[in-house]
Amino acid sequence: MGKRVWNLNPGPAVLPEAVLEEASKAVLEYEGKGMSLMEMSHRAKEVDKIFKDTEADLKEIMGLGDDYSVVFMGGGASLQFTMIPMNFLHDDQTADYVNTGSWSQNAIKEAKLLGKVNVAASSEEREFTYIPKIFDLSPDPAYLHITTNNTIRGTQYHFDPDVKVPLIADMSSDILSMRRDFKKYSLIYAGAQKNLGPAGVTVIIIKKDMLERVKPGIPTLLSFKTQVEKESLFNTPPVFPTYVVGLVAKWIKSQGGLAAIEAGNRKKADLLYGCLDEYSDFYRAPVNKEDLSWMNVVFRLPSEDLEKKFLAEAGEKSLIGMKGHRSVGGVRASIYNAFPYAGVEELVSFMKAFAKKEAGIGV
Amino acid sequence: MGKRVWNLNPGPAVLPEAVLEEASKAVLEYEGKGMSLMEMSHRAKEVDKIFKDTEADLKEIMGLGDDYSVVFMGGGASLQFTMIPMNFLHDDQTADYVNTGSWSQNAIKEAKLLGKVNVAASSEEREFTYIPKIFDLSPDPAYLHITTNNTIRGTQYHFDPDVKVPLIADMSSDILSMRRDFKKYSLIYAGAQKNLGPAGVTVIIIKKDMLERVKPGIPTLLSFKTQVEKESLFNTPPVFPTYVVGLVAKWIKSQGGLAAIEAGNRKKADLLYGCLDEYSDFYRAPVNKEDLSWMNVVFRLPSEDLEKKFLAEAGEKSLIGMKGHRSVGGVRASIYNAFPYAGVEELVSFMKAFAKKEAGIGV
């Protein structure tokens, strides 16, 4: 593998080098079978093993047992925005959502097309710079939906809500980045392209008792019942992207599981937020301290001109992908699981030099 | 690349070697950018170019102009079974379907969940061994849906129906295998994993005037209006699978376009069906002559035991993937675009030797 840039893209995002090397080989030939994995039947025993192993590895990493199933589907998290109310929001019910930013809003918008929605909490009045801790649930909601990490504003749930209703979480941008009490969740979903693999597959972890709640008469493919019963093989699933998710799961295990991944992410976040603190006269992190995302570190500079200059000069140092989301501007450094500590060191040393050069701040 | 088997799988299926080699490199690094294509933002200009070029190449190959758009989505052809009635079958309307086998039946089943369906023709009464030529359309249908190739029974439309209503076709298993009058179609869709690329992306070619018919209030992601307006980037699309489709499109152009591909497929089909004809005392092709599929050559042997033996011994000769679909049994040789003529020669010589050895037939 050639010289790599420091890829701070918000997603699709950096993947472990060992995963890329293995995946590259599988494109040519898989397990000495004389064909590419991309040419292999989705009903071949090799592919079956990929799906089964990946499910088992993910459940092991998350500490989940036989009461959960894992499903692999195309369509992205956005398809889940529709599938969740389509499956679980019955006509006489209300679904509760917590609004912590754009992705929550998209989930809410799609649910409203299909049924009644109650926004149980929102941080919109403070521009999504914090995570609400108190939820105003409706009397008997179909479920409560949260978005555990807001990639755009850089907030993250550092707790798992205690509720007596089925808890559903979009974990697209922070799944497997820290230990969580995954057993509290009835359904977890994540587009793979941040912490789990490439774009093209969504991982859905579903508690089996949820299947009893699935509405009858919905499209067969989009029923979680179908997906669980057919073990993701109702139709041809995205085999290659799922395979890469499997490699990432094995990589997480090889790193020491979630405890080790969490320690690594905390160390990276501490270093980067430490720099923002130290240089708070120059860099401004708009987010509530206790809700700071370990995945997406969002900050502003004194002016938009300086932000442009910052991004351009960072690019020259091979620190790429830090332009803030088009809806909010600013700078965003995405430091997902596979982003190396050495890259954060590089970034921090660049940030210090930049602050010194532009404003004479620091030593 | 190592020694390859003769991959006669019905799908996912064989891909051109040059495509695999290029794709394997892109997994490690794309265009000298210091990152894998799988790590690249779907909004990066390199990825934008992949989507735009692939759309342009597909339209060029099919002879389609600016009145068509191409969309790339996850979810497989099965998601289209739902999206098509969801978008186009209004409450007061009927949708017409031609039933030529399992995949048509699945499309019909999903449409019936969402609206009124008329089966305008069916070959079910003769076990789907032919393609109906006369359609009994309802007075003013929302559209007519056909399935151009039946992978399971081995039938294929060798004509493009003339109808005055929007014509929609599932071309999953024979897209770009022959010249067609694609302009007759208002919407064409195909799961990539047979003739176009790996599993994980569906290609939808849609005539822009269809967008006026899209029903309001449907899920945003699943609206063809969204997909066309956002150029497949409403959410993160399956970038890597789409990239491979782009490589396959370039490969088709390098072969001389559809005229050359068609000539190659005809030559392969002629050789294989010629052998079935010549050895008709031993091999039995159950399909109506004029409707024989050039993609999936389905045949029976005198007994199921002989079929088992045939498949086992073929496997020893590296001729793999020929077991008939579990719903019908028998033998099926899938010879998609990328399957080489030399492989069909190998297969035919094996078939002749097998007939001679088992039944003393031939020379």
XYZ file of C-alpha atoms in Angstrom:
726
model
C 0.000 0.000 0.000
C 1.302 3.445 -0.981
C 1.563 6.573 1.155
C -1.801 7.323 2.758
C -3.304 10.695 3.561
C -4.808 11.480 6.971
C -8.419 10.912 6.008
C -10.671 12.994 8.272
C -13.736 12.555 6.055
C -17.089 12.368 7.861
C -18.118 9.295 5.889
C -17.476 7.278 3.846
C -14.383 7.317 5.986
C -11.030 5.769 6.797
C -10.833 1.975 7.092
C -8.090 -0.151 8.674
C -5.239 -0.843 6.234
C -5.303 -4.571 7.003
C -8.971 -4.641 6.011
C -8.281 -2.933 2.692
C -5.472 -5.346 1.873
C -7.631 -8.379 2.581
C -10.601 -6.934 0.672
C -8.430 -6.102 -2.324
C -7.347 -9.750 -2.574
C -10.928 -10.999 -2.285
C -11.839 -8.912 -5.335
C -9.383 -10.997 -7.364
C -9.989 -14.381 -5.793
C -11.721 -15.610 -2.656
C -10.360 -18.519 -0.637
C -8.682 -20.228 -3.579
C -12.011 -20.864 -5.309
C -10.928 -19.603 -8.716
C -13.309 -16.664 -8.640
C -13.737 -13.255 -7.072
C -15.945 -12.912 -4.022
C -17.984 -10.544 -6.210
C -18.664 -13.437 -8.602
C -19.752 -15.883 -5.932
C -23.367 -16.921 -5.441
C -24.970 -15.364 -2.385
C -26.095 -18.906 -1.571
C -22.554 -20.367 -1.698
C -21.369 -21.840 1.587
C -18.433 -19.400 1.653
C -20.836 -16.457 1.518
C -23.152 -18.032 4.059
C -20.167 -18.301 6.385
C -19.338 -14.614 5.884
C -22.858 -13.596 6.923
C -23.021 -15.979 9.878
C -19.526 -15.106 11.140
C -20.158 -11.384 10.813
C -23.401 -11.656 12.748
C -21.692 -13.717 15.460
C -18.692 -11.362 15.695
C -20.865 -8.252 15.935
C -23.018 -9.824 18.650
C -19.926 -10.949 20.549
C -18.425 -7.455 20.364
C -21.685 -5.942 21.611
C -22.277 -8.568 24.280
C -25.608 -9.619 22.790
C -27.135 -13.098 22.905
C -29.598 -15.264 21.034
C -32.433 -12.833 21.674
C -30.950 -10.562 18.998
C -30.578 -11.003 15.236
C -28.368 -9.087 12.838
C -29.585 -8.142 9.373
C -27.573 -6.733 6.462
C -29.443 -4.651 3.895
C -28.856 -2.040 1.220
C -30.586 1.336 1.151
C -28.636 3.121 3.874
C -29.861 4.466 7.194
C -32.378 6.497 5.165
C -34.237 3.312 4.258
C -34.452 2.567 7.984
C -36.059 5.994 8.529
C -38.950 4.534 6.519
C -38.763 0.879 7.534
C -38.994 1.549 11.262
C -42.367 3.341 11.247
C -43.546 1.090 8.390
C -42.908 -1.965 10.597
C -43.662 -0.713 14.085
C -45.897 2.355 14.026
C -49.447 1.029 13.998
C -52.379 3.244 13.005
C -53.592 3.918 16.548
C -50.121 4.627 17.929
C -47.627 7.452 18.303
C -43.871 7.156 17.797
C -41.552 9.242 19.964
C -38.413 10.823 18.558
C -35.627 12.859 20.102
C -34.487 15.632 17.793
C -30.737 16.203 18.049
C -30.062 17.479 14.539
C -30.398 16.904 10.794
C -30.424 13.126 10.893
C -33.028 13.014 13.653
C -35.071 15.507 11.648
C -34.871 13.305 8.566
C -36.005 10.298 10.602
C -38.902 12.339 12.012
C -39.908 13.617 8.581
C -40.162 10.092 7.134
C -42.046 8.770 10.191
C -44.595 11.599 9.850
C -45.355 10.414 6.313
C -46.473 7.104 7.793
C -48.031 7.903 11.149
C -48.253 10.024 14.285
C -45.066 11.410 15.792
C -44.269 13.062 19.118
C -40.975 14.900 19.511
C -40.096 13.826 23.044
C -37.117 16.170 23.370
C -35.145 18.521 21.166
C -31.977 20.571 21.298
C -32.975 22.652 18.306
C -33.472 25.819 20.390
C -29.742 25.834 21.113
C -28.705 24.849 17.594
C -28.241 21.200 18.503
C -25.158 21.930 20.630
C -26.205 19.524 23.375
C -27.983 16.219 23.989
C -31.295 16.464 25.918
C -31.353 14.323 29.048
C -35.069 14.468 29.866
C -37.639 13.024 27.486
C -41.312 13.870 27.479
C -42.679 10.559 26.262
C -46.218 10.127 24.994
C -48.502 7.796 27.006
C -47.851 4.533 25.185
C -45.528 5.143 22.246
C -44.705 2.482 19.647
C -41.046 3.207 20.349
C -38.550 5.921 21.212
C -36.036 6.790 18.496
C -32.705 8.493 19.173
C -29.642 9.353 17.073
C -26.609 8.549 19.197
C -24.141 10.797 17.410
C -24.701 13.960 15.418
C -21.980 14.068 12.761
C -22.847 17.596 11.701
C -22.841 19.381 15.066
C -20.465 17.033 16.865
C -22.659 15.884 19.746
C -22.924 12.370 21.138
C -24.957 10.469 23.719
C -22.505 9.394 26.385
C -25.300 7.476 28.080
C -27.899 4.913 27.096
C -31.386 6.156 27.948
C -33.450 4.270 30.511
C -36.959 3.954 29.140
C -39.725 1.430 29.482
C -40.626 1.513 25.769
C -38.762 -0.090 22.873
C -35.628 1.991 22.327
C -34.470 2.360 18.724
C -31.202 4.042 17.817
C -29.576 5.295 14.663
C -25.919 4.621 15.502
C -24.645 5.229 11.960
C -21.831 7.500 13.030
C -20.680 6.021 16.319
C -21.525 2.334 16.354
C -18.853 0.232 18.056
C -16.880 3.305 19.063
C -17.439 2.835 22.796
C -18.943 0.376 25.221
C -22.682 0.791 25.502
C -25.394 -1.110 27.245
C -26.640 -2.481 23.933
C -29.166 -4.677 25.716
C -31.203 -1.557 26.433
C -31.931 -1.222 22.730
C -34.669 -3.039 20.834
C -33.267 -2.043 17.473
C -29.975 -0.486 16.436
C -29.127 0.448 12.886
C -26.096 1.909 11.200
C -25.072 2.694 7.657
C -21.688 0.986 7.448
C -19.711 3.794 5.892
C -18.337 5.417 9.045
C -17.216 2.860 11.606
C -18.150 -0.456 10.006
C -17.131 -0.616 6.366
C -17.827 0.862 2.959
C -21.033 2.467 1.689
C -23.650 0.026 0.430
C -24.730 -1.931 3.478
C -26.700 -1.083 6.605
C -26.358 -3.220 9.704
C -29.528 -3.718 11.738
C -29.389 -5.357 15.156
C -32.861 -6.280 16.246
C -34.262 -7.830 19.385
C -36.358 -10.780 18.291
C -39.367 -9.853 20.418
C -39.822 -6.821 18.155
C -40.851 -9.133 15.328
C -44.209 -9.749 16.995
C -44.961 -6.063 16.528
C -44.342 -5.984 12.780
C -47.359 -4.658 10.888
C -48.980 -7.109 8.479
C -49.337 -6.305 4.781
C -46.169 -4.248 4.367
C -43.800 -4.858 1.430
C -42.134 -8.245 1.914
C -38.567 -7.029 1.474
C -39.083 -4.156 3.921
C -40.477 -6.313 6.722
C -37.984 -7.025 9.501
C -39.759 -10.350 9.883
C -38.745 -11.352 6.363
C -35.212 -10.113 6.854
C -34.697 -11.999 10.112
C -36.435 -15.189 8.963
C -34.496 -15.274 5.686
C -31.238 -14.281 7.416
C -30.727 -11.297 5.051
C -31.099 -13.595 2.030
C -34.679 -12.875 0.983
C -33.070 -11.311 -2.056
C -29.444 -10.892 -3.098
C -27.810 -8.846 -0.342
C -24.799 -6.533 -0.796
C -22.254 -9.336 -0.414
C -18.989 -7.475 -0.837
C -19.807 -4.514 1.454
C -21.039 -6.994 4.087
C -17.802 -8.962 3.749
C -15.835 -5.786 4.496
C -18.001 -5.207 7.589
C -17.014 -8.721 8.647
C -13.339 -7.863 8.230
C -13.814 -4.716 10.316
C -15.538 -6.753 13.045
C -12.576 -9.125 13.108
C -10.239 -6.116 13.236
C -12.127 -4.743 16.256
C -11.773 -8.088 18.000
C -8.058 -8.176 17.158
C -7.656 -4.718 18.751
C -9.097 -6.042 22.004
C -12.800 -5.420 21.476
C -14.843 -2.392 22.483
C -12.928 -1.635 25.682
C -9.737 -1.148 23.688
C -11.488 0.714 20.856
C -13.116 3.015 23.413
C -9.781 3.693 25.115
C -8.223 4.557 21.750
C -11.086 6.859 20.803
C -11.042 8.582 24.189
C -7.311 9.182 23.885
C -7.707 10.681 20.405
C -10.653 12.852 21.487
C -8.821 14.002 24.642
C -5.816 15.076 22.627
C -7.873 17.007 20.093
C -10.352 18.602 22.520
C -7.400 19.341 24.835
C -5.865 21.398 22.051
C -9.155 23.237 21.487
C -9.279 24.028 25.218
C -5.702 25.161 25.336
C -6.173 27.375 22.288
C -9.683 28.569 23.139
C -8.779 32.146 22.195
C -8.405 30.948 18.634
C -10.390 27.714 18.227
C -13.976 27.620 19.430
C -15.845 24.352 20.109
C -19.545 25.234 20.220
C -20.740 22.024 21.891
C -21.747 21.356 25.495
C -18.718 19.728 27.199
C -20.350 16.541 28.431
C -21.946 15.882 25.031
C -18.843 16.301 22.877
C -18.617 13.697 20.148
C -15.566 11.477 20.106
C -16.185 10.843 16.436
C -16.736 14.280 14.909
C -14.809 17.146 16.441
C -16.451 20.361 15.309
C -14.875 23.771 15.793
C -14.740 27.294 14.457
C -11.912 29.734 13.842
C -12.144 33.499 14.383
C -13.310 34.088 10.781
C -14.494 32.224 7.729
C -11.438 33.429 5.860
C -9.195 31.845 8.462
C -11.246 28.630 8.246
C -10.674 28.506 4.485
C -6.978 29.093 4.969
C -6.873 26.447 7.719
C -8.493 23.826 5.470
C -6.220 24.657 2.535
C -3.027 24.477 4.566
C -4.161 21.318 6.364
C -4.705 19.772 2.915
C -1.102 20.555 2.037
C -0.093 18.523 5.105
C -2.246 15.598 3.876
C -4.871 16.312 6.552
C -7.960 16.092 4.349
C -11.764 15.993 4.609
C -12.233 18.590 7.383
C -14.607 21.033 5.737
C -17.650 21.424 7.992
C -21.035 20.206 6.730
C -22.447 22.568 4.091
C -25.390 23.388 6.383
C -23.225 24.782 9.207
C -19.752 25.590 7.836
C -16.671 25.647 10.063
C -14.243 22.789 10.576
C -14.980 19.170 11.415
C -12.341 16.537 12.099
C -13.868 13.063 11.921
C -11.775 10.618 13.882
C -13.588 7.309 13.576
C -12.328 4.016 14.981
C -9.852 3.403 12.166
C -8.309 6.875 12.252
C -4.863 6.497 13.834
C -3.664 8.334 16.939
C -0.599 9.459 14.972
C -2.947 11.344 12.644
C -4.485 13.246 15.555
C -0.960 14.138 16.742
C -0.219 15.488 13.261
C -3.453 17.450 13.251
C -2.842 18.924 16.695
C 0.671 19.968 15.862
C -0.617 21.599 12.665
C -3.359 23.386 14.645
C -0.858 24.753 17.148
C 1.479 25.984 14.438
C -1.455 27.560 12.589
C -2.695 29.413 15.688
C 0.790 30.680 16.376
C 1.378 31.799 12.786
C -1.983 33.514 12.369
C -2.554 34.984 15.822
C 0.686 34.654 17.735
C -1.035 32.336 20.199
C 0.806 29.552 21.995
C 4.492 28.718 22.084
C -4.794 -13.458 -11.294
C -4.683 -17.207 -10.570
C -6.364 -20.015 -12.443
C -10.077 -19.306 -12.818
C -12.948 -21.751 -12.837
C -15.665 -21.671 -15.506
C -18.248 -19.821 -13.451
C -21.743 -20.718 -14.681
C -23.484 -19.284 -11.617
C -26.906 -17.701 -12.211
C -25.952 -14.591 -10.228
C -23.939 -13.127 -8.657
C -21.986 -14.212 -11.700
C -18.781 -14.030 -13.664
C -17.237 -10.597 -14.283
C -14.574 -9.596 -16.814
C -11.035 -10.217 -15.502
C -9.919 -6.722 -16.476
C -12.729 -5.303 -14.331
C -11.685 -7.370 -11.324
C -8.073 -6.284 -11.644
C -8.996 -2.617 -11.807
C -11.469 -2.933 -8.923
C -8.927 -4.738 -6.768
C -6.505 -1.818 -7.151
C -9.216 0.727 -6.323
C -9.799 -1.049 -2.996
C -6.216 -0.217 -2.038
C -5.949 3.234 -3.555
C -7.995 5.252 -6.018
C -6.366 7.536 -8.561
C -3.296 8.250 -6.455
C -5.330 10.030 -3.793
C -3.769 8.215 -0.833
C -6.980 6.431 0.076
C -9.180 3.563 -1.037
C -12.225 4.305 -3.165
C -14.178 2.768 -0.264
C -12.835 5.534 2.016
C -13.718 8.383 -0.293
C -16.606 10.760 0.358
C -19.588 10.154 -1.884
C -19.455 13.903 -2.517
C -15.809 13.872 -3.653
C -15.314 14.994 -7.233
C -13.747 11.626 -8.120
C -16.902 9.830 -7.000
C -19.131 12.342 -8.731
C -17.217 11.614 -11.928
C -17.764 7.852 -11.482
C -21.531 8.339 -11.223
C -21.726 10.810 -14.104
C -19.477 8.745 -16.393
C -21.353 5.539 -15.629
C -24.672 7.178 -16.394
C -23.301 8.592 -19.652
C -21.710 5.295 -20.705
C -24.865 3.287 -20.008
C -27.002 5.749 -21.956
C -24.523 5.728 -24.842
C -24.529 1.909 -24.932
C -28.333 1.862 -24.919
C -28.707 4.695 -27.403
C -30.686 6.840 -24.981
C -30.689 10.623 -24.810
C -31.358 13.452 -22.399
C -34.951 12.354 -21.910
C -33.674 9.506 -19.705
C -31.923 9.516 -16.316
C -29.979 6.726 -14.658
C -30.240 6.097 -10.927
C -28.086 3.820 -8.761
C -29.649 2.451 -5.574
C -29.267 -0.362 -3.075
C -32.043 -2.811 -2.211
C -31.954 -5.018 -5.289
C -34.619 -5.542 -7.927
C -36.908 -6.573 -5.056
C -36.981 -2.992 -3.798
C -38.108 -1.962 -7.290
C -40.993 -4.451 -7.042
C -42.259 -2.132 -4.297
C -41.029 1.228 -5.558
C -42.705 0.950 -8.941
C -46.293 0.604 -7.686
C -45.504 2.936 -4.775
C -44.502 5.654 -7.267
C -46.784 5.027 -10.211
C -49.878 3.061 -9.205
C -52.422 5.669 -8.093
C -55.469 4.699 -6.053
C -57.944 4.779 -8.934
C -55.683 2.877 -11.312
C -54.759 -0.659 -12.321
C -51.248 -1.862 -13.098
C -50.760 -4.537 -15.758
C -48.196 -7.294 -15.364
C -47.088 -10.139 -17.610
C -46.421 -13.281 -15.609
C -43.491 -15.252 -17.038
C -42.255 -16.904 -13.856
C -41.081 -16.506 -10.265
C -39.671 -13.022 -10.609
C -42.784 -11.737 -12.362
C -44.836 -13.368 -9.634
C -42.811 -11.640 -6.954
C -43.293 -8.291 -8.704
C -47.039 -8.958 -8.944
C -47.263 -9.960 -5.286
C -45.653 -6.729 -4.094
C -47.765 -4.590 -6.432
C -50.940 -6.218 -5.085
C -49.971 -5.084 -1.578
C -50.140 -1.510 -2.820
C -52.912 -1.406 -5.414
C -54.957 -3.043 -8.148
C -53.238 -5.454 -10.516
C -54.288 -7.047 -13.795
C -52.294 -9.983 -15.130
C -52.300 -9.091 -18.823
C -50.728 -12.381 -19.937
C -49.220 -15.453 -18.353
C -47.326 -18.564 -19.385
C -48.008 -20.298 -16.085
C -50.347 -22.866 -17.665
C -47.354 -24.278 -19.559
C -44.918 -24.009 -16.676
C -43.413 -20.766 -17.944
C -41.754 -22.467 -20.908
C -42.641 -19.683 -23.332
C -43.102 -15.916 -23.539
C -46.670 -14.729 -24.240
C -46.930 -12.524 -27.320
C -50.459 -11.174 -26.851
C -51.329 -9.007 -23.864
C -54.814 -8.377 -22.577
C -54.307 -4.871 -21.222
C -56.775 -3.207 -18.887
C -58.520 -0.036 -20.189
C -56.096 2.591 -18.907
C -53.364 0.925 -16.868
C -50.775 2.874 -14.877
C -48.126 0.851 -16.697
C -47.311 -2.559 -18.155
C -44.580 -4.517 -16.368
C -42.591 -7.316 -17.989
C -39.594 -9.428 -16.957
C -37.374 -9.718 -20.016
C -35.519 -12.868 -18.987
C -36.571 -15.698 -16.697
C -33.373 -17.029 -15.094
C -35.138 -20.005 -13.574
C -36.942 -21.430 -16.615
C -34.590 -20.045 -19.256
C -36.985 -17.954 -21.324
C -36.318 -14.529 -22.785
C -38.176 -11.815 -24.665
C -36.544 -11.602 -28.079
C -38.770 -8.655 -28.880
C -39.689 -5.348 -27.276
C -43.449 -5.091 -26.843
C -45.338 -2.378 -28.699
C -47.777 -0.830 -26.275
C -49.321 2.595 -25.854
C -48.909 2.610 -22.062
C -45.728 3.164 -20.048
C -43.650 0.000 -20.442
C -41.603 -1.030 -17.406
C -39.132 -3.905 -17.513
C -37.173 -5.897 -15.001
C -34.034 -6.635 -17.031
C -32.009 -7.934 -14.084
C -30.807 -11.031 -15.864
C -30.340 -9.886 -19.435
C -29.668 -6.181 -19.462
C -27.112 -5.149 -22.076
C -26.923 -8.669 -23.477
C -28.466 -7.764 -26.845
C -29.605 -4.765 -28.784
C -33.088 -3.675 -27.793
C -35.256 -0.753 -28.666
C -34.707 0.743 -25.226
C -36.623 3.875 -26.215
C -39.818 1.839 -26.018
C -39.356 1.553 -22.263
C -40.387 4.157 -19.707
C -38.449 2.473 -16.928
C -35.867 -0.307 -16.933
C -34.323 -1.730 -13.791
C -31.721 -4.362 -13.108
C -29.972 -5.729 -10.067
C -26.331 -5.481 -11.118
C -25.203 -8.939 -10.103
C -25.672 -10.747 -13.407
C -24.573 -8.642 -16.362
C -23.577 -5.351 -14.781
C -21.431 -5.831 -11.707
C -21.478 -7.164 -8.157
C -24.438 -7.494 -5.802
C -25.324 -4.321 -3.932
C -26.513 -1.905 -6.574
C -29.573 -1.687 -8.797
C -29.475 0.354 -11.971
C -32.683 2.181 -12.878
C -33.058 3.861 -16.257
C -36.061 6.121 -16.193
C -37.696 8.302 -18.791
C -37.992 11.750 -17.292
C -41.648 12.188 -18.239
C -42.463 9.428 -15.740
C -41.524 11.776 -12.901
C -44.729 13.745 -13.415
C -46.639 10.618 -12.452
C -44.904 10.047 -9.114
C -47.389 9.865 -6.254
C -47.039 12.584 -3.605
C -46.429 11.723 0.035
C -44.367 8.578 -0.480
C -41.110 8.019 1.461
C -38.544 10.526 0.220
C -35.785 7.992 -0.460
C -38.151 5.730 -2.390
C -39.445 8.437 -4.710
C -37.948 8.308 -8.197
C -38.324 12.084 -8.210
C -35.892 12.358 -5.298
C -33.488 9.899 -6.846
C -33.394 11.659 -10.205
C -33.288 15.186 -8.771
C -30.511 14.289 -6.327
C -28.649 12.236 -8.962
C -28.578 9.132 -6.695
C -27.003 11.189 -3.888
C -30.027 11.849 -1.674
C -28.243 9.573 0.763
C -24.940 7.715 0.586
C -25.223 5.382 -2.406
C -23.376 2.053 -2.833
C -20.231 3.697 -4.222
C -17.995 0.691 -4.784
C -20.603 -1.552 -6.466
C -21.577 1.387 -8.702
C -17.924 1.926 -9.589
C -17.698 -1.709 -10.725
C -20.811 -1.198 -12.883
C -18.953 1.730 -14.433
C -15.981 -0.513 -15.195
C -18.298 -3.080 -16.794
C -19.907 -0.354 -18.926
C -16.461 0.698 -20.137
C -15.639 -2.968 -20.826
C -18.800 -3.294 -22.960
C -17.769 -0.230 -24.947
C -14.273 -1.665 -25.384
C -15.785 -4.873 -26.770
C -17.594 -2.880 -29.452
C -20.850 -2.065 -27.679
C -24.106 -3.973 -27.759
C -23.807 -5.190 -31.352
C -20.588 -7.024 -30.496
C -21.887 -8.249 -27.137
C -25.017 -9.559 -28.826
C -22.971 -11.365 -31.493
C -20.855 -12.987 -28.779
C -23.888 -14.065 -26.774
C -25.632 -15.440 -29.853
C -22.541 -17.450 -30.756
C -22.318 -18.913 -27.250
C -26.046 -19.702 -27.145
C -25.962 -21.256 -30.630
C -23.109 -23.544 -29.651
C -24.796 -24.695 -26.464
C -28.346 -25.042 -27.810
C -26.860 -26.705 -30.906
C -25.398 -29.372 -28.646
C -28.760 -29.842 -26.900
C -30.403 -30.265 -30.326
C -27.791 -32.692 -31.527
C -28.052 -34.753 -28.346
C -31.803 -34.430 -27.902
C -32.090 -38.131 -27.070
C -30.137 -37.405 -23.908
C -30.479 -33.696 -23.110
C -33.896 -32.151 -23.080
C -34.502 -28.377 -23.322
C -38.062 -27.749 -22.146
C -38.394 -24.216 -23.541
C -40.201 -22.967 -26.656
C -37.523 -22.503 -29.357
C -38.133 -18.871 -30.201
C -38.119 -17.867 -26.532
C -34.890 -19.604 -25.495
C -32.785 -17.473 -23.177
C -29.289 -16.618 -24.313
C -28.359 -16.052 -20.704
C -29.653 -19.123 -18.848
C -29.610 -22.386 -20.719
C -31.893 -24.769 -18.871
C -31.998 -28.499 -19.611
C -32.803 -31.870 -18.154
C -31.106 -35.259 -18.326
C -32.924 -38.599 -18.495
C -32.977 -38.930 -14.679
C -32.268 -36.944 -11.535
C -29.460 -39.345 -10.702
C -27.794 -38.598 -14.003
C -28.242 -34.884 -13.345
C -26.472 -35.215 -10.014
C -23.643 -37.152 -11.637
C -23.457 -34.592 -14.445
C -23.113 -31.705 -11.974
C -20.500 -33.522 -9.904
C -18.344 -34.471 -12.870
C -18.711 -31.014 -14.407
C -17.447 -29.600 -11.112
C -14.339 -31.753 -11.401
C -13.697 -30.099 -14.773
C -14.043 -26.656 -13.129
C -17.448 -26.130 -14.745
C -19.310 -24.870 -11.677
C -22.626 -23.306 -10.645
C -24.942 -25.307 -12.938
C -27.390 -26.738 -10.431
C -30.911 -25.774 -11.516
C -32.931 -23.457 -9.304
C -34.201 -25.241 -6.186
C -37.808 -24.695 -7.304
C -37.410 -26.629 -10.574
C -34.293 -28.801 -10.381
C -32.377 -29.897 -13.474
C -29.363 -28.173 -14.967
C -28.882 -24.508 -15.789
C -25.814 -23.065 -17.481
C -25.740 -19.291 -17.053
C -23.632 -17.728 -19.767
C -23.831 -14.002 -19.110
C -21.936 -11.357 -21.073
C -18.644 -11.945 -19.282
C -18.675 -15.738 -19.626
C -16.070 -16.612 -22.284
C -16.779 -18.545 -25.478
C -13.935 -20.902 -24.553
C -15.900 -21.887 -21.458
C -18.916 -22.850 -23.555
C -16.625 -24.934 -25.758
C -15.344 -26.707 -22.642
C -18.880 -27.269 -21.433
C -20.066 -28.632 -24.770
C -17.156 -31.006 -25.063
C -17.844 -32.216 -21.520
C -21.547 -32.664 -22.352
C -20.746 -34.717 -25.439
C -18.310 -36.932 -23.561
C -20.837 -37.383 -20.743
C -23.644 -38.406 -23.117
C -21.341 -40.865 -24.826
C -20.071 -42.345 -21.557
C -23.515 -42.651 -19.937
C -25.712 -43.565 -22.893
C -23.423 -44.411 -25.764
C -24.827 -41.449 -27.686
C -22.753 -39.481 -30.192
C -19.292 -40.121 -31.514
